[in-house]
Coordinates of C-alpha atoms in Angstrom, one line a residue:
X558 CA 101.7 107.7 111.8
X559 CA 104.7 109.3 113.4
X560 CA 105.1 106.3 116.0
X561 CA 105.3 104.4 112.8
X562 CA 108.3 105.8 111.5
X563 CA 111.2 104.7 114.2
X564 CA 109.6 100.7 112.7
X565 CA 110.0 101.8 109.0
X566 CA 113.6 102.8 109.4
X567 CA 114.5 99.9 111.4
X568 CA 113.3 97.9 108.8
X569 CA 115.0 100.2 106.4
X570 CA 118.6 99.7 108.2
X571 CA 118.0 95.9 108.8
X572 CA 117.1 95.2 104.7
X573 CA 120.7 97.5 104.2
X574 CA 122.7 95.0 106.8
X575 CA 121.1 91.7 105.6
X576 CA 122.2 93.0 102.0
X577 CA 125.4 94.2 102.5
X578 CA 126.2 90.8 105.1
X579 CA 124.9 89.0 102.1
X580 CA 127.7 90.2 99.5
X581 CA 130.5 90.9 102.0
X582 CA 133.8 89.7 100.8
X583 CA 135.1 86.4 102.0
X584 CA 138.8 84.4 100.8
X585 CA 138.8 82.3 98.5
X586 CA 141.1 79.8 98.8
X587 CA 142.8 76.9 96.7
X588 CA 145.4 75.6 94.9
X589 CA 146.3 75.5 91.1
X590 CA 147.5 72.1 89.5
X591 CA 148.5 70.5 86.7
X592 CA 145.0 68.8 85.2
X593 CA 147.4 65.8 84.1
X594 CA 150.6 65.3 86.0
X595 CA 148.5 66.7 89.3
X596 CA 151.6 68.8 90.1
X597 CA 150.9 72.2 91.5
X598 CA 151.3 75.4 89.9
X599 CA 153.5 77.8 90.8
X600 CA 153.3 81.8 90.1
X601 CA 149.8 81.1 88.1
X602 CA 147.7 84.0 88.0
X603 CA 144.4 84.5 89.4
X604 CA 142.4 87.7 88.9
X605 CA 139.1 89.0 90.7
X606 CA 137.6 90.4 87.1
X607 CA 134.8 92.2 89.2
X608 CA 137.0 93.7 91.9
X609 CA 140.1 93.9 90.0
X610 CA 142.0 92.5 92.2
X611 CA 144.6 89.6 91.8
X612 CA 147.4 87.4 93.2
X613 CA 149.8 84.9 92.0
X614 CA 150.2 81.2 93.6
X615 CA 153.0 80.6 95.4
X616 CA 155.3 77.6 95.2
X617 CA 152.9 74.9 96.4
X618 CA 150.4 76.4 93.5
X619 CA 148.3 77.8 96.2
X620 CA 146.5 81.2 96.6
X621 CA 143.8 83.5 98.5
X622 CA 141.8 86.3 96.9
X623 CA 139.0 88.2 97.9
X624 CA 135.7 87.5 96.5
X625 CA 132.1 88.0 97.0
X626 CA 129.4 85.6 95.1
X627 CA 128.6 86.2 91.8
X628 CA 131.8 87.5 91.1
X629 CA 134.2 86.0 88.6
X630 CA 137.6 85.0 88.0
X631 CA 140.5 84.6 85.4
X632 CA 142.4 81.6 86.2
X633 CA 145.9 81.7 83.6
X634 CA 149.3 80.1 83.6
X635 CA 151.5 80.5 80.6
X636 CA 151.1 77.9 77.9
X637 CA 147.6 76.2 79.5
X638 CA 144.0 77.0 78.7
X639 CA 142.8 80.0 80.9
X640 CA 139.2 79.5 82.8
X641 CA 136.7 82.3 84.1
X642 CA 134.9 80.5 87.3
X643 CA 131.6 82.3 88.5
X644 CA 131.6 82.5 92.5
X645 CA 129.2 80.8 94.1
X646 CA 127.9 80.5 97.6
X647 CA 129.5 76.6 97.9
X648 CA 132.9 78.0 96.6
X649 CA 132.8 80.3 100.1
X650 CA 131.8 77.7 102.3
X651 CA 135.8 77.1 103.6
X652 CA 136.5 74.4 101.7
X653 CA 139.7 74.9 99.5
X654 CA 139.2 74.9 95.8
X655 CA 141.5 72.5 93.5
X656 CA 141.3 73.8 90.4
X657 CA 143.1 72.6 87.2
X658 CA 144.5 73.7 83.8
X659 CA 145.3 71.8 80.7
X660 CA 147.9 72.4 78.6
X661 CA 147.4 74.7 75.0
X662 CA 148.6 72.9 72.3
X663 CA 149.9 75.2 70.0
X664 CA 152.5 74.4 67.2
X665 CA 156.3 75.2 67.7
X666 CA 157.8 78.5 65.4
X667 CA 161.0 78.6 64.4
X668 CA 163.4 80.8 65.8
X669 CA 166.3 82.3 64.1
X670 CA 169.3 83.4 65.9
X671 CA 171.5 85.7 64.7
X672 CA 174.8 86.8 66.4
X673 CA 176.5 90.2 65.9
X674 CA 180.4 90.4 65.9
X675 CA 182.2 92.7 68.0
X676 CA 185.2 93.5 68.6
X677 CA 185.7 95.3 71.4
X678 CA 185.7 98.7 70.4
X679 CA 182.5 101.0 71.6
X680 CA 182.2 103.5 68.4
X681 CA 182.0 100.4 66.0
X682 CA 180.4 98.1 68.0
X683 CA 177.8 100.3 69.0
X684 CA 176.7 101.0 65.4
X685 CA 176.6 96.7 64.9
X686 CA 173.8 96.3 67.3
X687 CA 170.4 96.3 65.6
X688 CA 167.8 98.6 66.4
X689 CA 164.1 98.1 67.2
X690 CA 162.8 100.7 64.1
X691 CA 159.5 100.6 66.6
X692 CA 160.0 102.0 69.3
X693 CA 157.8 104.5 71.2
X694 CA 159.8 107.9 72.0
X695 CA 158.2 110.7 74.2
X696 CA 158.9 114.2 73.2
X697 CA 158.8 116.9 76.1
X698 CA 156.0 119.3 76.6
X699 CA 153.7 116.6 74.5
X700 CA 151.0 114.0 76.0
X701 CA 151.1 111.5 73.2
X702 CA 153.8 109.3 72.5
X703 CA 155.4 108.1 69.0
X704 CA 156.5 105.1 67.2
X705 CA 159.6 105.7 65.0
X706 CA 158.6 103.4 61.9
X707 CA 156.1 103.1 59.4
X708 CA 152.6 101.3 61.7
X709 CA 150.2 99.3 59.6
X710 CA 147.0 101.5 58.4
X711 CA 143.7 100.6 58.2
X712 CA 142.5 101.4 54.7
X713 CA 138.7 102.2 54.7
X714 CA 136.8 101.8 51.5
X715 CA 134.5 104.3 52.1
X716 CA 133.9 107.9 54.0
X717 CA 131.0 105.9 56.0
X718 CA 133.0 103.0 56.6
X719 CA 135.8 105.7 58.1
X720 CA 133.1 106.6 60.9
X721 CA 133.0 103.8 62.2
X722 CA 137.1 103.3 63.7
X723 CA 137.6 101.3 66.5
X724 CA 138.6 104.4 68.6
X725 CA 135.2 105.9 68.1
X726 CA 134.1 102.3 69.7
X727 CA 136.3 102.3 72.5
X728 CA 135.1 106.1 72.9
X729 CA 131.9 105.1 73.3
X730 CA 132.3 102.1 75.5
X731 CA 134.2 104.0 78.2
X732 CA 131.7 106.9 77.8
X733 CA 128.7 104.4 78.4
X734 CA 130.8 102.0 80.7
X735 CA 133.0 104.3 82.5
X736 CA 133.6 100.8 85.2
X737 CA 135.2 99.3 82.2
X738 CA 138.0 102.4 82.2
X739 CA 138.0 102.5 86.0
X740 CA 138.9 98.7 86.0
X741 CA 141.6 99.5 83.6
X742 CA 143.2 102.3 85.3
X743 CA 143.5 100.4 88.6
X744 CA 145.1 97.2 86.2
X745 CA 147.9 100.1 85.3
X746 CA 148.2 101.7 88.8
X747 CA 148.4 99.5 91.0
X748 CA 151.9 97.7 91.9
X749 CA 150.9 94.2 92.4
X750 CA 148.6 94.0 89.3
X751 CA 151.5 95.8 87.3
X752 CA 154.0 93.0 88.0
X753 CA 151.3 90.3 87.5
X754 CA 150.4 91.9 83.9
X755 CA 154.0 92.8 82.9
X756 CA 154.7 89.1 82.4
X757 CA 151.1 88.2 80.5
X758 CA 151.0 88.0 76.3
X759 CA 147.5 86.5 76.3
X760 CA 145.6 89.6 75.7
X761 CA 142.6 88.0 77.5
X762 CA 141.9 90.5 80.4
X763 CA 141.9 93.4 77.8
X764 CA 139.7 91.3 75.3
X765 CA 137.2 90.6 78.4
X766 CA 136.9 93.9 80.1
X767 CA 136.7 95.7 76.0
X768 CA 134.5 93.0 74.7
X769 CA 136.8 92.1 71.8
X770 CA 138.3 89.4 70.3
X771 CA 142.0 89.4 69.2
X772 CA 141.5 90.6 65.6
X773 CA 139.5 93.6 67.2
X774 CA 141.9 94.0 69.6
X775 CA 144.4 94.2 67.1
X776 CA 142.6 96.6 64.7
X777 CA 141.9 99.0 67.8
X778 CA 145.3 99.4 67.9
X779 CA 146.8 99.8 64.8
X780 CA 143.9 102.9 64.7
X781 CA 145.4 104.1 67.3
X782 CA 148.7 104.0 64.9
X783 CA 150.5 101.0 67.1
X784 CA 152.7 99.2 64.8
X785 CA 152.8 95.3 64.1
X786 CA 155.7 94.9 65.8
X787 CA 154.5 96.0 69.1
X788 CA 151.1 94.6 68.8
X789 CA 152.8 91.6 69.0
X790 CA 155.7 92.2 71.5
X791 CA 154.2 94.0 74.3
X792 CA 153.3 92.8 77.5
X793 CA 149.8 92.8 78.3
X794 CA 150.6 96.1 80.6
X795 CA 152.1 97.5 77.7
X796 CA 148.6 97.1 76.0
X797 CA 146.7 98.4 78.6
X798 CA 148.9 101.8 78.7
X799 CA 148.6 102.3 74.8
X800 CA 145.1 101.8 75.0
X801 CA 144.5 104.3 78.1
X802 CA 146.8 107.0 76.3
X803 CA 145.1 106.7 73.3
X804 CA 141.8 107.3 74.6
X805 CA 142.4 110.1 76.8
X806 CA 144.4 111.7 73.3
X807 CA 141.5 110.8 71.4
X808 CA 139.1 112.4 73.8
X809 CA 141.3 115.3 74.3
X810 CA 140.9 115.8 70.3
X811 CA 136.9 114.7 70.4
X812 CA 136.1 117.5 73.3
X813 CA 137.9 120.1 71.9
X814 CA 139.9 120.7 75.3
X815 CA 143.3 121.4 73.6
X816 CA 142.4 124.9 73.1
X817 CA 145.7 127.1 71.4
X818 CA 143.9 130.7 71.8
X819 CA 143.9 129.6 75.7
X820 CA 147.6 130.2 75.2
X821 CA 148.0 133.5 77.8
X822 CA 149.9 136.1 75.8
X823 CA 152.8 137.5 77.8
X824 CA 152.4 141.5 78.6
X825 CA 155.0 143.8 77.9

């Protein structure tokens, strides 16, 4: 039995190579075009949805990202129809992958202009610039942030129907799913992810790592007491911050771990 062992763990340590050879990472590479003119791409983004991980094409509409198979990826450029593409064995065989987007067709809103007069002098002019009534101030010696303005409420027409908010959802998902909230954090940390999301208003990474749609997504956070206004202006970044912040506030509150008889009382 014992000369049996040194063949079991060889087998052991050859099953653990074969796997881990099997789903090593490999570059993807390939180039983003137009679907109808052909023309390439240029600072489309691309992002590893498993790995969170992501790059942006470069002038010529190409790119490389790390992948392994079975892995997917986002595929977005600003005003064409995103694409999720599952990784598959062929996609890693060397070969460069064309892949194209079609244009959205959405209808044109109108915009109104207005100009403000000034006239040169900085106490009066400085009181003709308007003023975004929602903007998020941080008071010192405070975690959460606040939005100066009146945010949209969810009315609830019943005490059950007030159980079920969509912060106790997004509660439970991260305490079930705590990947999800890993792959969110390194979205918001990490430098070249940052600058990719900061220029993003298509809500569709947070809606595919939450599991929402854009009405959810929206009702998530005006519970979390985001107003219109900046449900609609911020950058996807800016999304994924108000959503971190108010989960770790809402979990601070749900754990009891903002305790004020933990205050130490000074001794005389």
């Amino acid at each position: 039995m014992k000369k049996a062992l040194p063949f079991v763990f060889l087998l052991v340590s050859l099953t653990v190579f074969s796997q881990n050879d099997s789903i090593r990472k490999t570059l993807l590479k390939g180039q983003i075009i137009h679907a109808e003119t052909k023309k390439a791409l240029s600072a489309a983004h691309i992002l590893n949805l498993n790995t969170v991980e992501g790059t942006i094409t470069n002038e010529d509409g190409f790119f490389e990202l790390p992948t392994r198979v079975n892995d997917t990826i986002m595929v977005s450029y600003l005003g064409f129809s995103s694409i999720k593409l599952k990784i598959s064995n062929d996609l890693l065989k060397g070969n460069e992958l064309e892949i194209a987007l079609y244009e959205r067709s959405e209808e044109m809103r109108e915009v109104i202009i207005k100009s403000t007069n000034l006239i040169g002098v900085l106490e009066i002019d400085i009181k003709q610039v308007p003023k975004d009534n929602f903007t998020r101030i941080h008071i010192n010696g405070l975690p959460q942030t606040y939005e100066v303005g009146s945010p949209k409420r969810k009315n609830y027409s019943s005490p059950i129907a007030a159980l079920f908010q969509p912060v106790d959802f997004l509660y439970n998902l991260f305490g079930n799913k705590p990947k999800q909230l890993k792959k969110l954090q390194k979205l918001k940390h990490e430098d070249d992810l940052r600058k990719m999301l900061s220029g993003k208003f298509d809500r569709e990474v947070m809606m595919e790592y939450l599991g929402m749609d854009s009405q959810e997504l929206s009702e998530l956070l005006i519970d979390c007491n985001y107003s219109e206004y900046f449900i609609k202006k911020a950058s996807d970044l800016q999304l994924i911050e108000a959503i971190l912040d108010c989960y770790e506030n809402y979990k601070a509150l749900k754990k009891g771990s903002i305790g004020r008889d933990k205050i130490p009382v000074k001794k005389n």
